[in-house]
Coordinates of C-alpha atoms in Angstrom, one line a residue:
M15 CA 0.0 0.0 0.0
R16 CA 2.8 2.4 0.9
T17 CA 4.5 1.7 -2.4
M18 CA 1.3 2.4 -4.3
I19 CA 0.9 5.8 -2.5
A20 CA 4.5 6.6 -3.1
L21 CA 4.2 5.8 -6.8
L22 CA 1.0 8.0 -7.1
L23 CA 2.7 10.9 -5.4
F24 CA 5.9 10.6 -7.5
G25 CA 3.7 10.4 -10.6
A26 CA 1.8 13.6 -9.6
M27 CA 5.1 15.4 -8.9
L28 CA 6.5 14.4 -12.3
S29 CA 3.3 15.5 -14.0
A30 CA 3.4 18.9 -12.2
Q31 CA 7.0 19.4 -13.3
D32 CA 6.1 18.5 -16.9
I33 CA 3.3 21.1 -16.9
Q34 CA 5.6 23.8 -15.4
S35 CA 8.3 23.2 -18.0
C36 CA 5.9 23.0 -21.0
P37 CA 6.2 26.2 -23.2
M38 CA 2.5 26.0 -24.0
H39 CA 1.6 26.0 -20.3
K40 CA 3.8 29.1 -19.8
E41 CA 2.2 30.9 -22.8
H42 CA -1.3 29.9 -21.6
T43 CA -0.4 31.2 -18.1
K44 CA 0.7 34.6 -19.6
E45 CA -2.4 34.8 -21.7
Q46 CA -4.6 34.0 -18.6
H47 CA -2.8 36.6 -16.5
Q48 CA -3.3 39.3 -19.2
A49 CA -7.0 38.4 -19.5
D50 CA -7.3 38.7 -15.7
V51 CA -5.5 42.1 -15.6
E52 CA -7.8 43.4 -18.3
K53 CA -11.0 42.0 -16.6
H54 CA -10.0 43.3 -13.1
G55 CA -8.9 46.6 -14.6
D56 CA -12.3 47.1 -16.4
E57 CA -14.1 46.3 -13.1
A58 CA -11.9 48.6 -11.0
M59 CA -11.7 51.5 -13.4
G60 CA -15.3 51.7 -14.6
F61 CA -14.5 51.9 -18.3
P62 CA -13.4 49.3 -20.8
H63 CA -9.7 48.9 -21.5
D64 CA -10.3 48.2 -25.2
A65 CA -12.0 51.7 -25.6
T66 CA -9.0 53.5 -24.0
T67 CA -5.3 53.8 -24.2
H68 CA -3.1 53.7 -21.1
H69 CA 0.4 55.2 -20.9
F70 CA 2.9 55.2 -18.0
R71 CA 5.5 57.9 -18.1
L72 CA 8.8 58.2 -16.1
F73 CA 10.0 61.7 -15.5
P74 CA 13.0 63.1 -13.6
D75 CA 10.7 64.2 -10.8
G76 CA 8.4 61.2 -10.8
G77 CA 6.0 60.2 -13.6
A78 CA 2.4 59.9 -14.8
I79 CA -0.4 57.5 -15.4
E80 CA -2.3 58.6 -18.5
V81 CA -5.6 57.3 -19.8
T82 CA -7.3 58.6 -23.0
V83 CA -10.2 57.4 -25.1
N84 CA -9.6 55.9 -28.5
D85 CA -12.6 57.8 -29.9
S86 CA -12.5 61.5 -29.1
S87 CA -16.3 61.7 -29.3
D88 CA -16.6 59.1 -26.4
N89 CA -17.7 61.6 -23.8
Q90 CA -19.1 58.9 -21.4
N91 CA -15.7 57.2 -21.1
I92 CA -13.8 60.6 -21.0
Q93 CA -15.9 61.4 -17.9
A94 CA -15.4 57.9 -16.4
I95 CA -11.6 58.3 -16.9
R96 CA -11.5 61.7 -15.2
S97 CA -13.6 60.4 -12.3
H98 CA -11.4 57.3 -11.9
L99 CA -8.1 59.1 -12.1
T100 CA -9.3 61.9 -9.7
H101 CA -10.2 59.1 -7.3
I102 CA -6.8 57.3 -7.8
A103 CA -4.9 60.5 -7.1
T104 CA -6.8 60.8 -3.8
M105 CA -6.4 57.1 -2.9
F106 CA -2.6 57.1 -3.6
S107 CA -2.2 60.3 -1.6
N108 CA -3.8 58.5 1.3
G109 CA -1.4 55.5 0.9
D110 CA -4.2 53.3 -0.6
F111 CA -3.0 51.2 -3.5
S112 CA -5.8 48.7 -3.3
V113 CA -6.8 49.3 -7.0
P114 CA -3.5 48.3 -8.6
M115 CA -3.3 45.4 -6.1
L116 CA -6.7 44.2 -7.3
V117 CA -6.0 44.7 -11.0
H118 CA -2.6 42.8 -10.8
S119 CA -3.5 40.3 -8.1
Q120 CA -0.3 41.2 -6.3
I121 CA 1.5 44.1 -4.7
P122 CA 3.2 45.9 -7.5
P123 CA 6.9 46.8 -7.0
G124 CA 7.4 50.2 -5.4
V125 CA 4.1 50.2 -3.6
T126 CA 5.5 49.5 -0.1
E127 CA 8.1 52.3 -0.5
M128 CA 5.5 54.7 -2.0
K129 CA 3.3 54.1 1.1
E130 CA 6.3 54.6 3.5
K131 CA 7.3 57.8 1.6
R132 CA 3.8 59.1 0.9
S133 CA 4.5 62.4 2.7
A134 CA 7.3 63.0 0.2
I135 CA 5.1 62.3 -2.9
V136 CA 2.5 64.6 -4.4
Y137 CA -0.3 63.0 -6.6
S138 CA -2.4 65.3 -8.7
F139 CA -5.1 64.9 -11.3
E140 CA -4.7 66.7 -14.6
E141 CA -7.3 66.8 -17.4
L142 CA -6.2 65.9 -20.9
A143 CA -8.3 66.6 -24.0
D144 CA -9.4 63.0 -24.4
G145 CA -9.0 61.8 -20.8
G146 CA -6.7 62.6 -17.9
R147 CA -3.6 61.7 -16.0
V148 CA -2.3 61.3 -12.5
R149 CA 0.9 63.2 -12.1
I150 CA 3.3 61.9 -9.5
K151 CA 6.1 64.1 -8.2
T152 CA 8.8 63.9 -5.5
L153 CA 12.1 65.3 -4.6
N154 CA 13.0 62.3 -2.5
P155 CA 15.5 59.9 -4.3
D156 CA 14.1 56.8 -2.6
A157 CA 10.5 57.7 -3.4
L158 CA 11.6 58.5 -7.0
N159 CA 13.1 55.0 -7.4
A160 CA 9.9 53.4 -6.0
I161 CA 7.7 55.5 -8.4
H162 CA 9.8 54.4 -11.3
D163 CA 9.7 50.7 -10.2
F164 CA 5.9 51.0 -9.9
L165 CA 5.5 52.6 -13.3
N166 CA 7.9 50.1 -15.0
F167 CA 5.8 47.3 -13.6
Q168 CA 2.7 48.9 -15.0
I169 CA 4.3 49.3 -18.4
E170 CA 5.3 45.6 -18.4
D171 CA 2.1 44.1 -17.0
H172 CA -0.2 46.2 -19.2
H173 CA 2.0 45.7 -22.3
T174 CA 1.8 49.4 -23.2
G175 CA 5.2 49.5 -25.0
D176 CA 6.0 52.8 -23.2
L177 CA 9.6 53.8 -22.6
T178 CA 11.1 52.4 -19.4
E179 CA 13.7 55.1 -19.3
V180 CA 13.2 58.6 -17.8
T181 CA 12.2 61.3 -20.3
D182 CA 11.4 65.0 -20.0
R183 CA 7.8 64.5 -21.2

């Protein structure tokens, strides 16, 4: 009986290793993660990701989270973007990063430090013609590194193709 149990456990372990090393499994896992990010994002933001464009910018003094509509006549989503980003600026100012944690199903890099350094970071909402942005500014080098880590994670996880280097605008 013990031999039978040992063989079953060994077989299960080998099967799990085979699945983990399978390139198709890895690709499916990436696709599922992306679908989850998009689904959770739509729920948390209140507007569909496929009707909008996200950009994450790294600046010498911090960065920005920008969201615009794909169709400039989409006034309903423009208002939803502005409402959401105003709310995000307030939440982040209060050290509340629950939305990105919900969207990504993890604590994004930089969040812990951004919470710790929140008194050294200013978050503000700015209207854009077709949406808005949260501008993030700091003079604190540790906070700046955390902001850049956070924004680089967003660029990667949302597959925006944005630059991961600091630019002037």
